[in-house]
Amino acid sequence: MDVVKRALSMVFFILAWFSASMVSALDVPQGPVLLTVSGEIAHKNSGNVAEFDREMLEALEWRDIQSFTAFTEGEQNFSGPTLKSLLEAVGAQGSTLQATAIDDYGLEIPVSDADEYSVILALLHNGKPMRVRDKGPIWVVYPATEEQAPERKFYISMIWQLVSIEVRP
């Protein structure tokens, strides 16, 4: 009986370890890296960071949203992975995100915004991939109605040409 308990314990341990290692594994980018996530993260694929190419970002939970911004005319369609799914993929363990753009412009975004406002990392604008000169390849977009647009509540956090996110405590 003792041997059976040990064998079952060993099988359970192996299955638990295998399941945990499968969940935490991040693929290695095959294409150009569009986004690097660092800081308080559990899952990495390149040294102390997690790097994502376009294909990896497209594999995350995807959403299409309609939004008004201070930088576009009228209602616009944006599509991309949810910020929440990115944070889950890297095992983020912080409360603040330091988002940085190509030109080193940076700002802080509360992690809670990912859930509270359904923020996306837009890769498409009106169905077309965004180029660097069109605020791409990644634009952090908050859904905003026409009524919310004049308030400019989210505009400061809608960082475009995003290249890195550092998860901070």
mmCIF file of C-alpha atoms in Angstrom:
data_model
loop_
_atom_site.group_PDB
_atom_site.id
_atom_site.type_symbol
_atom_site.label_atom_id
_atom_site.label_comp_id
_atom_site.label_asym_id
_atom_site.label_seq_id
_atom_site.Cartn_x
_atom_site.Cartn_y
_atom_site.Cartn_z
ATOM 1 C CA MET A 1 0.000 0.000 0.000
ATOM 2 C CA ASP A 2 2.865 2.373 0.868
ATOM 3 C CA VAL A 3 4.418 1.712 -2.556
ATOM 4 C CA VAL A 4 1.142 2.595 -4.288
ATOM 5 C CA LYS A 5 0.895 5.889 -2.357
ATOM 6 C CA ARG A 6 4.485 6.764 -3.294
ATOM 7 C CA ALA A 7 3.875 5.902 -6.932
ATOM 8 C CA LEU A 8 0.696 7.992 -7.045
ATOM 9 C CA SER A 9 2.485 10.881 -5.336
ATOM 10 C CA MET A 10 5.302 10.669 -7.880
ATOM 11 C CA VAL A 11 2.854 10.620 -10.805
ATOM 12 C CA PHE A 12 0.975 13.603 -9.351
ATOM 13 C CA PHE A 13 4.231 15.538 -8.873
ATOM 14 C CA ILE A 14 5.375 14.847 -12.445
ATOM 15 C CA LEU A 15 1.993 15.851 -13.904
ATOM 16 C CA ALA A 16 1.901 19.036 -11.814
ATOM 17 C CA TRP A 17 5.454 19.981 -12.840
ATOM 18 C CA PHE A 18 4.751 19.230 -16.509
ATOM 19 C CA SER A 19 1.511 21.259 -16.462
ATOM 20 C CA ALA A 20 3.197 24.220 -14.778
ATOM 21 C CA SER A 21 6.079 24.209 -17.229
ATOM 22 C CA MET A 22 3.706 24.094 -20.204
ATOM 23 C CA VAL A 23 1.645 27.029 -18.920
ATOM 24 C CA SER A 24 4.665 29.242 -18.258
ATOM 25 C CA ALA A 25 6.462 28.597 -21.534
ATOM 26 C CA LEU A 26 6.667 31.476 -23.986
ATOM 27 C CA ASP A 27 7.662 30.850 -27.560
ATOM 28 C CA VAL A 28 10.759 32.532 -28.900
ATOM 29 C CA PRO A 29 9.973 35.199 -31.517
ATOM 30 C CA GLN A 30 10.554 34.054 -35.089
ATOM 31 C CA GLY A 31 10.050 37.495 -36.631
ATOM 32 C CA PRO A 32 11.130 41.005 -35.710
ATOM 33 C CA VAL A 33 10.503 41.804 -32.042
ATOM 34 C CA LEU A 34 7.743 44.410 -31.720
ATOM 35 C CA LEU A 35 7.353 44.473 -27.937
ATOM 36 C CA THR A 36 9.596 43.699 -24.973
ATOM 37 C CA VAL A 37 8.124 43.149 -21.502
ATOM 38 C CA SER A 38 10.393 43.265 -18.456
ATOM 39 C CA GLY A 39 10.283 43.751 -14.703
ATOM 40 C CA GLU A 40 8.030 41.807 -12.373
ATOM 41 C CA ILE A 41 7.174 38.954 -14.747
ATOM 42 C CA ALA A 42 7.266 35.194 -14.219
ATOM 43 C CA HIS A 43 7.494 34.028 -17.838
ATOM 44 C CA LYS A 44 10.439 35.036 -19.998
ATOM 45 C CA ASN A 45 11.817 33.874 -23.331
ATOM 46 C CA SER A 46 15.005 35.937 -23.749
ATOM 47 C CA GLY A 47 17.174 36.382 -20.687
ATOM 48 C CA ASN A 48 15.257 38.462 -18.150
ATOM 49 C CA VAL A 49 12.586 39.693 -20.563
ATOM 50 C CA ALA A 50 9.685 38.466 -22.653
ATOM 51 C CA GLU A 51 9.878 39.378 -26.326
ATOM 52 C CA PHE A 52 6.924 39.305 -28.714
ATOM 53 C CA ASP A 53 6.833 39.353 -32.488
ATOM 54 C CA ARG A 54 3.653 40.094 -34.443
ATOM 55 C CA GLU A 55 2.611 36.435 -34.653
ATOM 56 C CA MET A 56 2.929 36.003 -30.882
ATOM 57 C CA LEU A 57 0.873 39.135 -30.252
ATOM 58 C CA GLU A 58 -1.770 37.946 -32.711
ATOM 59 C CA ALA A 59 -2.018 34.655 -30.789
ATOM 60 C CA LEU A 60 -3.173 36.459 -27.621
ATOM 61 C CA GLU A 61 -6.841 37.230 -26.873
ATOM 62 C CA TRP A 62 -7.886 39.532 -29.712
ATOM 63 C CA ARG A 63 -10.513 42.296 -29.620
ATOM 64 C CA ASP A 64 -11.999 44.766 -32.059
ATOM 65 C CA ILE A 65 -13.131 48.044 -30.506
ATOM 66 C CA GLN A 66 -14.651 51.299 -31.649
ATOM 67 C CA SER A 67 -13.073 54.364 -30.109
ATOM 68 C CA PHE A 68 -12.744 58.103 -30.421
ATOM 69 C CA THR A 69 -9.302 59.625 -29.864
ATOM 70 C CA ALA A 70 -7.900 63.150 -29.824
ATOM 71 C CA PHE A 71 -5.577 62.091 -32.620
ATOM 72 C CA THR A 72 -8.115 60.825 -35.165
ATOM 73 C CA GLU A 73 -11.263 62.154 -36.807
ATOM 74 C CA GLY A 74 -14.533 60.519 -35.716
ATOM 75 C CA GLU A 75 -15.094 56.951 -34.564
ATOM 76 C CA GLN A 76 -12.278 54.564 -35.459
ATOM 77 C CA ASN A 77 -11.938 50.782 -35.433
ATOM 78 C CA PHE A 78 -8.925 49.345 -33.616
ATOM 79 C CA SER A 79 -7.973 45.679 -33.327
ATOM 80 C CA GLY A 80 -5.341 43.921 -31.292
ATOM 81 C CA PRO A 81 -4.586 41.758 -28.294
ATOM 82 C CA THR A 82 -5.948 42.766 -24.939
ATOM 83 C CA LEU A 83 -3.477 44.220 -22.479
ATOM 84 C CA LYS A 84 -4.894 41.771 -19.940
ATOM 85 C CA SER A 85 -3.951 38.748 -22.090
ATOM 86 C CA LEU A 86 -0.396 40.088 -22.531
ATOM 87 C CA LEU A 87 -0.023 40.525 -18.772
ATOM 88 C CA GLU A 88 -1.344 37.001 -18.207
ATOM 89 C CA ALA A 89 1.052 35.576 -20.815
ATOM 90 C CA VAL A 90 4.074 37.020 -19.007
ATOM 91 C CA GLY A 91 2.761 36.315 -15.507
ATOM 92 C CA ALA A 92 2.831 40.004 -14.555
ATOM 93 C CA GLN A 93 3.054 40.568 -10.806
ATOM 94 C CA GLY A 94 2.940 44.324 -10.399
ATOM 95 C CA SER A 95 0.541 47.222 -10.118
ATOM 96 C CA THR A 96 2.049 49.723 -12.567
ATOM 97 C CA LEU A 97 3.267 49.513 -16.146
ATOM 98 C CA GLN A 98 5.992 51.808 -17.443
ATOM 99 C CA ALA A 99 5.153 52.021 -21.148
ATOM 100 C CA THR A 100 7.834 53.355 -23.498
ATOM 101 C CA ALA A 101 7.608 54.412 -27.150
ATOM 102 C CA ILE A 102 10.191 54.335 -29.935
ATOM 103 C CA ASP A 103 11.223 57.937 -29.169
ATOM 104 C CA ASP A 104 11.748 57.088 -25.440
ATOM 105 C CA TYR A 105 8.531 58.870 -24.451
ATOM 106 C CA GLY A 106 7.212 57.043 -21.423
ATOM 107 C CA LEU A 107 4.261 57.012 -19.082
ATOM 108 C CA GLU A 108 2.775 54.933 -16.312
ATOM 109 C CA ILE A 109 -0.382 52.894 -16.791
ATOM 110 C CA PRO A 110 -2.127 51.241 -13.829
ATOM 111 C CA VAL A 111 -2.345 47.460 -14.306
ATOM 112 C CA SER A 112 -5.975 47.749 -13.182
ATOM 113 C CA ASP A 113 -6.784 49.608 -16.435
ATOM 114 C CA ALA A 114 -6.299 46.349 -18.351
ATOM 115 C CA ASP A 115 -9.456 44.921 -16.748
ATOM 116 C CA GLU A 116 -11.389 48.039 -15.870
ATOM 117 C CA TYR A 117 -11.262 49.620 -19.333
ATOM 118 C CA SER A 118 -10.583 46.633 -21.629
ATOM 119 C CA VAL A 119 -7.435 48.252 -23.015
ATOM 120 C CA ILE A 120 -5.994 46.778 -26.211
ATOM 121 C CA LEU A 121 -2.609 46.883 -27.896
ATOM 122 C CA ALA A 122 -3.870 47.939 -31.300
ATOM 123 C CA LEU A 123 -2.019 46.431 -34.250
ATOM 124 C CA LEU A 124 -4.719 47.327 -36.779
ATOM 125 C CA HIS A 125 -6.383 50.677 -37.377
ATOM 126 C CA ASN A 126 -9.507 50.492 -39.518
ATOM 127 C CA GLY A 127 -8.457 47.006 -40.623
ATOM 128 C CA LYS A 128 -4.926 47.940 -41.727
ATOM 129 C CA PRO A 129 -1.619 47.221 -39.971
ATOM 130 C CA MET A 130 -0.207 50.414 -38.496
ATOM 131 C CA ARG A 131 3.171 51.604 -39.694
ATOM 132 C CA VAL A 132 5.532 53.613 -37.507
ATOM 133 C CA ARG A 133 4.473 56.836 -39.212
ATOM 134 C CA ASP A 134 0.822 55.937 -38.493
ATOM 135 C CA LYS A 135 1.336 55.557 -34.714
ATOM 136 C CA GLY A 136 2.253 51.878 -35.063
ATOM 137 C CA PRO A 137 3.148 49.203 -34.991
ATOM 138 C CA ILE A 138 1.506 49.135 -31.525
ATOM 139 C CA TRP A 139 -0.849 51.769 -30.116
ATOM 140 C CA VAL A 140 -2.275 51.398 -26.590
ATOM 141 C CA VAL A 141 -5.975 52.183 -27.092
ATOM 142 C CA TYR A 142 -8.747 52.627 -24.541
ATOM 143 C CA PRO A 143 -12.328 52.268 -25.751
ATOM 144 C CA ALA A 144 -13.854 55.755 -25.597
ATOM 145 C CA THR A 145 -17.287 56.913 -26.656
ATOM 146 C CA GLU A 146 -17.924 60.186 -28.432
ATOM 147 C CA GLU A 147 -19.225 61.600 -25.136
ATOM 148 C CA GLN A 148 -16.003 60.595 -23.327
ATOM 149 C CA ALA A 149 -13.751 61.983 -26.058
ATOM 150 C CA PRO A 150 -13.914 65.663 -24.998
ATOM 151 C CA GLU A 151 -13.025 64.686 -21.402
ATOM 152 C CA ARG A 152 -9.612 63.449 -22.576
ATOM 153 C CA LYS A 153 -9.640 60.989 -19.666
ATOM 154 C CA PHE A 154 -7.642 58.312 -21.458
ATOM 155 C CA TYR A 155 -5.687 60.310 -24.006
ATOM 156 C CA ILE A 156 -2.590 60.632 -21.880
ATOM 157 C CA SER A 157 -2.386 56.824 -21.580
ATOM 158 C CA MET A 158 -2.913 56.117 -25.295
ATOM 159 C CA ILE A 159 0.778 55.802 -26.056
ATOM 160 C CA TRP A 160 1.614 54.999 -29.667
ATOM 161 C CA GLN A 161 4.721 53.427 -31.227
ATOM 162 C CA LEU A 162 4.937 51.286 -28.091
ATOM 163 C CA VAL A 163 8.106 49.171 -27.900
ATOM 164 C CA SER A 164 8.427 48.178 -24.238
ATOM 165 C CA ILE A 165 6.544 47.670 -21.027
ATOM 166 C CA GLU A 166 8.181 47.329 -17.632
ATOM 167 C CA VAL A 167 5.972 45.769 -14.955
ATOM 168 C CA ARG A 168 6.624 47.540 -11.651
ATOM 169 C CA PRO A 169 5.503 46.690 -8.092
#
